[in-house]
Coordinates of C-alpha atoms in Angstrom, one line a residue:
Chain X
X1 CA -5.9 238.5 30.0
X2 CA -2.6 237.0 30.8
X3 CA -0.6 238.4 33.6
X4 CA 2.6 240.3 32.6
X5 CA 5.5 238.0 31.9
X6 CA 7.7 237.8 35.0
X7 CA 10.8 239.3 33.5
X8 CA 12.6 239.9 36.8
X9 CA 11.4 236.7 38.6
X10 CA 13.9 234.2 39.9
X11 CA 15.4 231.9 37.3
X12 CA 14.0 228.4 37.8
X13 CA 15.0 226.6 34.7
X14 CA 17.9 227.4 32.3
X15 CA 18.5 225.3 29.1
X16 CA 21.8 226.1 27.4
X17 CA 22.7 225.0 23.9
X18 CA 21.0 221.6 24.4
X19 CA 21.7 218.9 21.8
X20 CA 20.2 215.4 21.8
X21 CA 20.9 212.6 19.2
X22 CA 19.5 209.1 19.0
X23 CA 22.3 207.4 17.0
X24 CA 22.8 209.5 13.9
X25 CA 19.5 211.2 14.3
X26 CA 19.8 214.6 15.8
X27 CA 16.5 215.4 17.6
X28 CA 17.5 218.6 19.4
X29 CA 19.8 221.0 17.6
X30 CA 20.8 223.5 20.2
X31 CA 18.0 224.7 22.4
X32 CA 18.2 227.7 24.7
X33 CA 15.6 228.7 27.1
X34 CA 15.1 230.4 30.4
X35 CA 12.0 229.9 32.6
X36 CA 11.3 232.2 35.6
X37 CA 9.3 231.7 38.7
X38 CA 5.6 231.5 38.1
X39 CA 6.0 231.4 34.3
X40 CA 3.9 229.2 32.1
X41 CA 5.7 228.2 28.9
X42 CA 3.7 226.3 26.2
X43 CA 5.8 224.3 23.8
X44 CA 4.1 223.2 20.5
X45 CA 5.0 221.9 17.2
X46 CA 4.6 219.0 14.9
X47 CA 5.2 215.5 16.3
X48 CA 8.8 214.4 16.0
X49 CA 10.0 218.1 16.3
X50 CA 11.6 217.3 19.6
X51 CA 9.3 218.9 22.1
X52 CA 8.8 215.8 24.2
X53 CA 12.4 215.0 24.0
X54 CA 13.3 218.5 25.4
X55 CA 10.9 217.9 28.3
X56 CA 12.5 214.5 29.1
X57 CA 16.0 216.0 28.9
X58 CA 15.1 218.5 31.6
X59 CA 14.7 215.9 34.3
X60 CA 17.2 213.5 32.6
X61 CA 14.7 210.8 31.6
X62 CA 16.9 211.2 28.5
X63 CA 20.5 212.1 28.8
X64 CA 21.3 215.2 26.7
X65 CA 24.1 214.6 24.3
X66 CA 25.6 218.0 25.1
X67 CA 24.7 221.3 26.6
X68 CA 23.5 222.1 30.1
X69 CA 20.4 222.0 32.2
X70 CA 19.8 224.0 35.4
X71 CA 16.8 223.5 37.7
X72 CA 16.5 225.3 41.0
X73 CA 20.2 225.9 41.3
X74 CA 21.4 222.4 40.3
X75 CA 23.4 222.6 37.1
X76 CA 24.2 219.5 35.1
X77 CA 25.7 219.1 31.7
X78 CA 24.9 216.4 29.1
X79 CA 27.0 213.4 28.3
X80 CA 27.8 210.4 30.3
X81 CA 26.6 209.6 33.8
X82 CA 28.8 208.7 36.8
X83 CA 27.9 208.0 40.4
X84 CA 28.1 211.6 41.5
X85 CA 26.1 212.8 38.6
X86 CA 23.4 210.1 39.2
X87 CA 22.8 211.5 42.7
X88 CA 22.7 215.1 41.3
X89 CA 20.1 213.9 38.8
X90 CA 18.1 212.5 41.6
X91 CA 18.3 215.8 43.4
X92 CA 17.2 217.7 40.3
X93 CA 14.3 215.3 39.8
X94 CA 13.0 215.9 43.4
X95 CA 12.8 219.6 42.3
X96 CA 10.9 218.7 39.1
X97 CA 7.4 217.3 38.8
X98 CA 6.5 215.4 35.6
X99 CA 3.0 214.6 34.3
X100 CA 2.9 212.0 31.5
X101 CA 0.7 211.6 28.5
X102 CA -0.2 208.1 29.7
X103 CA -0.6 209.1 33.4
X104 CA 1.7 206.2 34.6
X105 CA 0.0 205.9 38.0
X106 CA 1.1 203.0 40.2
X107 CA -1.8 200.6 39.7
X108 CA -1.2 198.6 43.0
X109 CA -1.6 201.8 45.1
X110 CA -4.7 203.9 45.9
X111 CA -4.9 207.5 44.7
X112 CA -3.7 208.8 48.1
X113 CA -0.9 206.2 48.2
X114 CA 0.2 207.4 44.7
X115 CA 0.3 211.0 45.9
X116 CA 2.3 210.3 49.1
X117 CA 4.7 207.8 47.5
X118 CA 7.2 210.4 46.6
X119 CA 7.2 212.4 49.9
X120 CA 7.3 209.2 52.0
X121 CA 9.8 207.1 50.0
X122 CA 12.0 209.8 48.5
X123 CA 11.7 212.7 51.0
X124 CA 11.3 210.5 54.1
X125 CA 8.3 212.5 55.4
X126 CA 6.4 210.5 58.1
X127 CA 3.4 208.8 56.6
X128 CA 0.8 210.5 58.8
X129 CA 2.0 214.0 57.9
X130 CA 2.3 213.1 54.2
X131 CA -1.4 211.8 54.3
X132 CA -2.7 215.0 55.7
X133 CA -0.9 217.0 52.9
X134 CA -1.8 214.4 50.3
X135 CA -5.5 214.7 51.1
X136 CA -5.2 218.5 50.7
X137 CA -3.6 218.2 47.4
X138 CA -6.2 215.7 46.2
X139 CA -8.9 218.1 47.3
X140 CA -7.0 220.8 45.3
X141 CA -7.5 218.7 42.1
X142 CA -11.0 217.9 43.1
X143 CA -10.6 214.3 44.0
X144 CA -10.8 214.2 47.8
X145 CA -13.6 211.6 47.6
X146 CA -11.5 209.2 45.4
X147 CA -8.5 209.1 47.8
X148 CA -9.0 205.4 48.6
X149 CA -9.8 204.3 45.0
X150 CA -7.3 202.4 42.9
X151 CA -6.4 204.0 39.5
X152 CA -8.2 201.2 37.5
X153 CA -11.5 202.5 39.0
X154 CA -10.9 206.1 37.9
X155 CA -11.7 207.7 34.6
X156 CA -8.8 209.0 32.4
X157 CA -9.3 212.5 33.5
X158 CA -9.4 211.6 37.2
X159 CA -6.2 209.4 36.7
X160 CA -4.4 212.4 35.1
X161 CA -5.5 214.6 38.0
X162 CA -4.2 212.2 40.5
X163 CA -0.9 212.2 38.5
X164 CA -0.8 215.9 38.7
X165 CA -1.4 215.7 42.5
X166 CA 1.4 213.1 42.7
X167 CA 3.8 215.5 41.0
X168 CA 2.6 218.4 43.1
X169 CA 3.1 216.6 46.3
X170 CA 6.9 216.8 45.8
X171 CA 6.6 220.6 46.0
X172 CA 8.6 220.9 42.8
X173 CA 10.1 224.2 41.5
X174 CA 8.8 223.4 38.0
X175 CA 6.1 221.2 36.7
X176 CA 6.7 219.5 33.3
X177 CA 3.6 218.4 31.3
X178 CA 4.2 216.0 28.5
X179 CA 1.0 216.2 26.3
X180 CA -1.2 215.7 29.4
X181 CA -4.4 215.6 27.5
X182 CA -3.5 213.7 24.4
X183 CA -4.5 210.2 25.7
X184 CA -7.9 211.5 27.0
X185 CA -11.4 211.2 25.6
X186 CA -12.5 214.6 24.3
X187 CA -15.1 215.1 27.1
X188 CA -12.4 214.6 29.8
X189 CA -9.9 217.0 28.5
X190 CA -11.6 220.0 30.1
X191 CA -11.3 218.9 33.6
X192 CA -7.5 218.3 33.3
X193 CA -7.0 221.7 31.7
X194 CA -9.0 223.4 34.3
X195 CA -6.9 221.8 37.0
X196 CA -3.7 223.0 35.2
X197 CA -5.1 226.5 34.8
X198 CA -5.8 226.7 38.5
X199 CA -2.3 225.6 39.3
X200 CA -1.0 228.4 37.2
X201 CA -3.3 231.2 38.1
X202 CA -4.0 230.4 41.8
X203 CA -0.8 228.8 43.0
X204 CA 1.5 230.4 40.4
X205 CA 3.3 227.2 39.8
X206 CA 6.1 227.4 37.2
X207 CA 5.1 225.1 34.3
X208 CA 6.5 223.9 31.0
X209 CA 3.6 222.4 29.0
X210 CA 4.0 220.4 25.7
X211 CA 0.5 220.5 24.3
X212 CA -1.6 221.0 21.2
X213 CA -4.4 222.7 23.3
X214 CA -4.1 226.2 21.7
X215 CA -7.1 227.4 23.8
X216 CA -5.3 226.7 26.9
X217 CA -2.1 228.3 25.6
X218 CA -3.9 231.5 24.6
X219 CA -5.6 231.7 28.0
X220 CA -2.9 230.6 30.4
X221 CA 0.6 230.7 28.8
X222 CA 2.9 233.7 29.3
X223 CA 5.2 232.5 26.6
X224 CA 4.9 230.1 23.7
X225 CA 7.7 228.3 21.8
X226 CA 7.2 226.8 18.4
X227 CA 9.4 223.7 17.7
X228 CA 10.5 223.0 14.2
X229 CA 13.0 220.3 13.2
X230 CA 14.9 220.4 16.5
X231 CA 15.1 224.1 17.1
X232 CA 12.9 226.8 18.6
X233 CA 11.8 228.5 15.4
X234 CA 9.7 231.2 17.0
X235 CA 9.1 232.3 20.5
X236 CA 6.9 235.0 22.1
X237 CA 3.8 235.8 23.9
X238 CA 0.5 234.1 22.8
X239 CA -0.5 237.4 21.2
X240 CA 2.7 237.6 19.2
X241 CA 2.4 234.0 18.0
X242 CA -1.3 234.0 17.2
X243 CA -1.7 237.4 15.8
X244 CA 1.7 238.5 14.7
X245 CA 3.2 235.2 13.4
X246 CA 6.6 235.7 11.8
X247 CA 7.4 232.3 10.2
X248 CA 5.2 230.7 7.5
X249 CA 5.9 227.3 9.2
X250 CA 4.4 228.5 12.5
X251 CA 1.4 230.0 10.6
X252 CA 0.8 226.7 8.8
X253 CA 0.9 224.7 12.0
X254 CA -1.4 227.1 13.8
X255 CA -3.9 227.1 10.9
X256 CA -3.9 223.3 11.0
X257 CA -4.5 222.9 14.7
X258 CA -6.8 226.0 15.4
Chain E
X1 CA -29.1 166.3 18.3
X2 CA -27.1 165.5 15.2
X3 CA -29.2 165.4 12.1
X4 CA -28.4 162.8 9.5
X5 CA -28.0 164.6 6.1
X6 CA -28.5 161.5 4.0
X7 CA -31.4 159.6 5.7
X8 CA -33.1 162.6 7.3
X9 CA -36.6 161.1 6.6
X10 CA -36.0 157.9 8.6
X11 CA -37.3 158.4 12.1
X12 CA -35.3 155.6 13.8
X13 CA -31.7 154.9 13.1
X14 CA -31.1 151.4 11.7
X15 CA -28.3 149.0 12.3
X16 CA -26.1 148.2 15.2
X17 CA -23.6 151.1 14.7
X18 CA -26.3 153.7 14.2
X19 CA -27.9 152.7 17.4
X20 CA -24.6 152.7 19.3
X21 CA -24.1 156.2 18.1
X22 CA -27.5 157.2 19.3
X23 CA -26.7 155.7 22.7
X24 CA -23.3 157.4 22.8
X25 CA -24.8 160.8 22.5
X26 CA -27.0 160.2 25.6
X27 CA -24.1 159.5 28.0
X28 CA -22.7 162.6 29.6
X29 CA -19.1 163.5 28.8
X30 CA -17.9 163.3 32.4
X31 CA -19.3 159.8 32.9
X32 CA -17.3 158.6 29.9
X33 CA -14.2 160.3 31.2
X34 CA -14.7 158.7 34.6
X35 CA -15.1 155.3 32.9
X36 CA -11.9 155.7 31.1
X37 CA -10.0 156.3 34.4
X38 CA -11.8 153.4 36.0
X39 CA -10.8 151.2 33.0
X40 CA -7.2 152.3 33.3
X41 CA -7.0 151.4 37.0
X42 CA -8.8 148.1 36.4
X43 CA -6.3 147.3 33.7
X44 CA -3.4 148.1 36.0
X45 CA -5.0 146.0 38.8
X46 CA -5.3 143.0 36.4
X47 CA -1.7 143.5 35.3
X48 CA -0.4 143.8 38.8
X49 CA -2.3 140.8 40.1
X50 CA -0.9 138.7 37.3
X51 CA 2.6 139.9 38.4
X52 CA 1.7 138.5 41.9
X53 CA 1.4 142.0 43.4
X54 CA 1.8 141.5 47.2
X55 CA -0.7 143.8 48.8
X56 CA -0.1 142.4 52.3
X57 CA 3.6 143.4 52.0
X58 CA 2.6 146.8 50.7
X59 CA 0.2 147.5 53.7
X60 CA 2.8 146.3 56.1
X61 CA 5.7 148.5 54.7
X62 CA 3.7 151.6 53.4
X63 CA 4.3 153.5 56.5
X64 CA 8.0 153.2 56.3
X65 CA 8.1 154.8 52.9
X66 CA 5.5 157.4 53.9
X67 CA 7.7 158.6 56.7
X68 CA 10.0 160.0 54.1
X69 CA 7.6 162.5 52.8
X70 CA 8.6 165.3 55.1
X71 CA 12.1 165.1 53.5
X72 CA 10.5 165.8 50.1
X73 CA 8.6 168.8 51.4
X74 CA 11.5 170.1 53.4
X75 CA 14.0 169.9 50.5
X76 CA 11.6 171.4 48.1
X77 CA 10.6 174.3 50.5
X78 CA 14.2 175.2 51.4
X79 CA 15.3 174.9 47.7
X80 CA 12.4 177.0 46.3
X81 CA 13.4 179.7 48.9
X82 CA 16.9 179.9 47.7
X83 CA 15.8 179.5 44.1
X84 CA 13.6 182.6 44.3
X85 CA 16.4 184.7 45.8
X86 CA 18.8 183.4 43.0
X87 CA 16.2 184.0 40.4
X88 CA 15.6 187.5 41.5
X89 CA 19.3 188.3 41.5
X90 CA 19.7 186.6 38.1
X91 CA 16.8 188.5 36.6
X92 CA 18.1 191.8 37.9
X93 CA 21.5 190.9 36.4
X94 CA 20.1 190.0 33.1
X95 CA 18.3 193.3 33.0
X96 CA 21.3 195.3 34.2
X97 CA 23.5 197.4 31.9
X98 CA 26.5 196.7 34.1
X99 CA 28.8 194.2 32.3
X100 CA 29.8 192.3 35.4
X101 CA 26.2 191.8 36.6
X102 CA 25.0 190.9 33.1
X103 CA 27.9 188.6 32.4
X104 CA 27.8 186.7 35.8
X105 CA 24.0 186.2 35.5
X106 CA 24.4 185.1 31.9
X107 CA 27.0 182.5 32.8
X108 CA 24.9 181.3 35.8
X109 CA 21.7 180.9 33.7
X110 CA 23.5 179.4 30.8
X111 CA 25.5 176.8 32.9
X112 CA 22.7 175.6 35.1
X113 CA 20.1 175.4 32.3
X114 CA 22.6 173.8 30.0
X115 CA 23.7 170.9 32.2
X116 CA 21.6 168.0 33.7
X117 CA 20.4 168.5 37.3
X118 CA 21.8 165.2 38.3
X119 CA 25.2 166.1 37.0
X120 CA 25.1 169.4 39.0
X121 CA 24.2 167.4 42.1
X122 CA 27.2 165.1 41.7
X123 CA 29.5 168.1 40.8
X124 CA 28.6 169.7 44.0
X125 CA 28.7 166.6 46.1
X126 CA 31.8 164.9 44.6
X127 CA 33.5 167.6 42.6
X128 CA 33.6 170.5 45.1
X129 CA 35.7 168.6 47.7
X130 CA 38.4 168.1 44.9
X131 CA 38.4 171.9 44.4
X132 CA 38.7 172.2 48.1
X133 CA 42.0 170.4 47.9
X134 CA 43.5 173.6 46.6
X135 CA 42.7 175.4 49.8
X136 CA 44.1 175.4 53.4
X137 CA 42.6 173.4 56.2
X138 CA 39.9 175.7 57.7
X139 CA 38.5 176.5 54.2
X140 CA 39.0 173.0 52.9
X141 CA 36.1 171.7 55.0
X142 CA 33.7 174.3 53.4
X143 CA 33.9 172.4 50.1
X144 CA 32.7 169.1 51.7
X145 CA 29.0 169.2 51.7
X146 CA 26.6 166.5 52.9
X147 CA 24.3 164.7 50.4
X148 CA 21.3 166.7 51.5
X149 CA 23.0 170.1 51.5
X150 CA 24.5 169.2 48.0
X151 CA 21.0 168.2 46.8
X152 CA 19.5 171.4 48.1
X153 CA 22.3 173.5 46.6
X154 CA 21.9 171.9 43.2
X155 CA 18.1 172.2 43.2
X156 CA 18.3 175.8 44.2
X157 CA 20.9 176.7 41.6
X158 CA 19.2 174.8 38.9
X159 CA 15.6 176.0 39.5
X160 CA 16.9 179.5 40.3
X161 CA 18.5 179.5 36.8
X162 CA 15.2 178.5 35.1
X163 CA 13.2 180.8 37.2
X164 CA 15.6 183.8 36.2
X165 CA 13.7 183.7 32.9
X166 CA 10.3 183.8 34.7
X167 CA 11.4 186.7 36.9
X168 CA 13.0 188.6 34.0
X169 CA 9.7 188.2 32.0
X170 CA 7.7 189.3 35.0
X171 CA 9.8 192.4 35.5
X172 CA 9.7 193.3 31.8
X173 CA 5.9 192.9 31.9
X174 CA 5.7 196.0 34.0
X175 CA 5.2 198.9 31.5
X176 CA 8.3 201.1 31.0
X177 CA 6.2 204.2 32.0
X178 CA 6.0 202.9 35.6
X179 CA 9.8 203.0 35.9
X180 CA 9.9 206.5 34.4
X181 CA 7.2 207.7 36.8
X182 CA 9.2 206.4 39.7
X183 CA 12.4 207.9 38.3
X184 CA 10.7 211.2 37.8
X185 CA 9.8 211.3 41.5
X186 CA 13.6 211.0 42.3
X187 CA 13.5 207.3 43.4
X188 CA 16.7 205.4 43.5
X189 CA 17.1 202.1 41.7
X190 CA 16.3 200.2 44.8
X191 CA 13.3 202.3 45.7
X192 CA 12.0 201.8 42.1
X193 CA 12.3 198.1 42.3
X194 CA 10.9 197.5 45.7
X195 CA 8.1 200.0 45.7
X196 CA 7.0 200.1 42.1
X197 CA 8.3 197.3 39.7
X198 CA 8.6 194.2 41.8
X199 CA 5.0 194.5 43.5
X200 CA 3.6 194.6 40.0
X201 CA 6.0 191.9 38.6
X202 CA 5.0 189.4 41.4
X203 CA 1.5 189.2 40.0
X204 CA 3.0 187.7 36.9
X205 CA 5.8 185.8 38.7
X206 CA 4.0 184.0 41.5
X207 CA 1.7 181.6 39.4
X208 CA 4.6 180.0 37.4
X209 CA 6.8 179.9 40.5
X210 CA 4.1 177.7 42.1
X211 CA 4.4 175.4 39.1
X212 CA 8.2 175.3 39.5
X213 CA 7.7 174.3 43.2
X214 CA 5.5 171.4 42.1
X215 CA 7.9 170.3 39.5
X216 CA 10.8 170.6 42.1
X217 CA 9.0 168.3 44.6
X218 CA 9.3 165.5 42.0
X219 CA 13.0 166.3 41.4
X220 CA 13.8 166.0 45.1
X221 CA 13.9 162.2 44.5
X222 CA 17.2 162.7 42.6
X223 CA 18.8 163.7 45.9
X224 CA 18.5 160.0 46.9
X225 CA 21.0 159.1 44.3
X226 CA 23.7 160.9 46.2
X227 CA 23.2 158.3 48.9
X228 CA 21.5 160.0 51.7
X229 CA 21.5 158.6 55.2
X230 CA 18.3 156.8 56.3
X231 CA 17.3 159.6 58.7
X232 CA 17.2 161.9 55.5
X233 CA 15.7 159.3 53.1
X234 CA 12.7 160.4 51.1
X235 CA 10.0 158.1 49.9
X236 CA 11.9 157.0 46.7
X237 CA 15.1 156.2 48.7
X238 CA 13.1 154.3 51.3
X239 CA 11.2 152.4 48.5
X240 CA 14.3 151.3 46.7
X241 CA 16.1 150.3 49.9
X242 CA 13.1 148.2 51.0
X243 CA 12.1 147.0 47.6
X244 CA 15.5 145.6 46.9
X245 CA 15.9 143.9 50.2
X246 CA 12.5 142.1 50.0
X247 CA 12.3 141.7 46.2
X248 CA 9.2 143.8 46.3
X249 CA 10.3 146.6 43.9
X250 CA 7.0 147.1 42.2
X251 CA 5.0 147.3 45.4
X252 CA 7.5 149.7 47.1
X253 CA 7.8 152.0 44.1
X254 CA 4.0 152.1 43.5
X255 CA 3.7 153.4 47.1
X256 CA 6.4 156.1 46.5
X257 CA 4.9 157.1 43.2
X258 CA 1.4 157.3 44.7
X259 CA 2.7 159.7 47.4
X260 CA 4.4 162.0 44.9
X261 CA 1.2 162.0 42.9
X262 CA -0.9 162.9 45.8
X263 CA 1.5 165.6 46.9
X264 CA 1.6 167.3 43.5
X265 CA -2.1 167.0 43.2
X266 CA -2.6 168.7 46.6
X267 CA -0.2 171.6 45.7
X268 CA -1.7 171.9 42.3
X269 CA -5.0 172.6 43.9
X270 CA -3.7 175.3 46.0
X271 CA -1.5 176.7 43.1
X272 CA -4.7 177.0 40.9
X273 CA -6.6 178.9 43.7
X274 CA -3.6 181.2 44.1
X275 CA -3.5 181.9 40.4
X276 CA -7.2 182.8 40.3
X277 CA -6.8 185.1 43.3
X278 CA -3.7 186.8 41.9
X279 CA -5.5 187.7 38.7
X280 CA -8.7 189.2 40.3
X281 CA -8.8 193.0 39.8
X282 CA -6.5 192.8 36.9
X283 CA -8.5 190.5 34.7
X284 CA -11.7 191.4 32.9
X285 CA -14.5 189.2 34.2
X286 CA -15.0 187.5 30.8
X287 CA -11.4 186.4 30.8
X288 CA -11.9 184.1 33.8
X289 CA -13.0 181.0 32.0
X290 CA -14.3 178.0 33.9
X291 CA -11.8 175.2 33.9
X292 CA -12.9 172.1 32.1
X293 CA -14.4 169.4 34.3
X294 CA -11.5 167.2 33.4
X295 CA -9.5 169.1 36.1
X296 CA -11.3 167.2 38.8
X297 CA -10.1 163.9 37.5
X298 CA -6.5 164.8 37.0
X299 CA -4.8 165.5 40.3
X300 CA -1.6 166.8 38.7
X301 CA -1.6 167.7 35.0
X302 CA 2.0 166.8 34.6
X303 CA 4.1 169.5 33.0
X304 CA 0.9 170.8 31.5
X305 CA -1.7 173.3 32.6
X306 CA -2.1 175.9 35.2
X307 CA 0.4 178.1 33.4
X308 CA -2.1 180.5 32.0
X309 CA -1.6 183.1 34.7
X310 CA 0.8 185.3 32.9
X311 CA -1.2 185.5 29.8
X312 CA -4.4 186.5 31.7
X313 CA -3.0 189.7 33.2
X314 CA -4.4 192.6 31.7
X315 CA -2.2 195.6 30.7
X316 CA -3.1 198.6 32.9
X317 CA -5.1 201.2 31.0
X318 CA -3.2 203.8 29.1
X319 CA -0.2 201.4 28.5
X320 CA 0.3 200.0 25.1
X321 CA 2.2 196.9 25.9
X322 CA 5.2 195.3 27.5
X323 CA 8.0 197.6 27.8
X324 CA 10.7 197.4 25.2
X325 CA 13.9 198.9 26.0
X326 CA 17.4 199.0 24.5
X327 CA 19.0 196.2 26.6
X328 CA 21.9 194.0 25.7
X329 CA 20.6 190.7 24.6

């Protein structure tokens, strides 16, 4: 069973009245969300409903049109960037780990080099120390023996686990997963989900996961949020959403994917 | 063997043309190709001897012309170095959202691609000193460049402008997800470029840059037209000086042309090896096709081949294609 939701844990992520438009098209229409330490939040909904955009707004890969984001005590509002804000965005990103649908590993580097790139280049940790930690993290995702391999020689599932290790190596306050299993062959999805589950249950990493894997959500998530046309239509524990669905839109979506 | 659809029942071909065709099929393609080259050289030899080609003069003076080769290689090497720096800056400018960077690089690429190289050389050599007149004495001298420096400056600027496009395309060939992954780690623009984007872009950039270097070696001859001193004279300048003095223009220019040809052939060989090496690991085995045997006979395929490097690069797995981003232009 899922652990009790950490109601009184420290606030890690706060999203306030977030709006995002691309031209005239409004993708996010006022999103509010708090995520506390150790919490796993699963975001789901139809494609185009804005779930990936929200995730990309949290670490400013997309600039929110308005509203505010707070991660690990750094608070930034939407709108234009300036020099000071750019540096703050960078600080915020160092506290945020992101795992992409397409892995986006650096192909010219080995798995280990991928993992230590952030600590060495961004955090200026000495390479020797970073390698020791990097190998530990690779072992954590079950890929200690692949440390010297280049991504092209790894399977999709292995690449995604290296990508998780790369994000983890920055010791982020929150990990963002943007449909981490959508690009994988069906038989490789399990190993990635198992890795993510171990991060949640053993390391108590705070995670926001955009996914269609409802089995993972039921098992691991503390909270689920259903996205519909740019708003969070329904939010609650997996039990509430799966067994006591309030909105017909949510019911229809769940029936379609389950 | 080709079967004759009309007279299939006849065992032996009849007539002169039919037998000739039969014979033709038996000769290997490479032998024919070699024969063509031999024929061309024989034709030229006959032509030259009819024009009283003076081989004795050529043997006596070849070394004087050859001594200029180092100038060719030196100018090309220095110019390609500066051209690469300019191309990198130009490409980063063309990809920048900053209006100053975008505008300056746009002007640079447009002007130096839109005007003849020889005009640029003369503009720098003869035009800059005139602009210098507007300045006071210590600065005025800065605008007065020697023929060699003017030539190197013009070659660097001109080739840099053309190579801006190569570098820009190389940077754009790196999938956008790479940049995003680097950004998500908290990398600065500089770190992203130096650690993630450029190392991948150079795979695409280096082969065509080799081509530019080879093309540039031929364009170094233009520097002669500025009137270089004899100590800085390249094979072309030496050939024209000597040829005019002795009325042996053909002999002198043939020596110079032969050297350029050999030089480009030499570097084309290395450029092709480099290209093959750069693509290993990125290219599926089947994509490495054997070059046609013709390559052995043509030292420098002028303006032609050896440009296939970029198209051979495989997109890393999981990426759908070249990144497309909302950029001006």
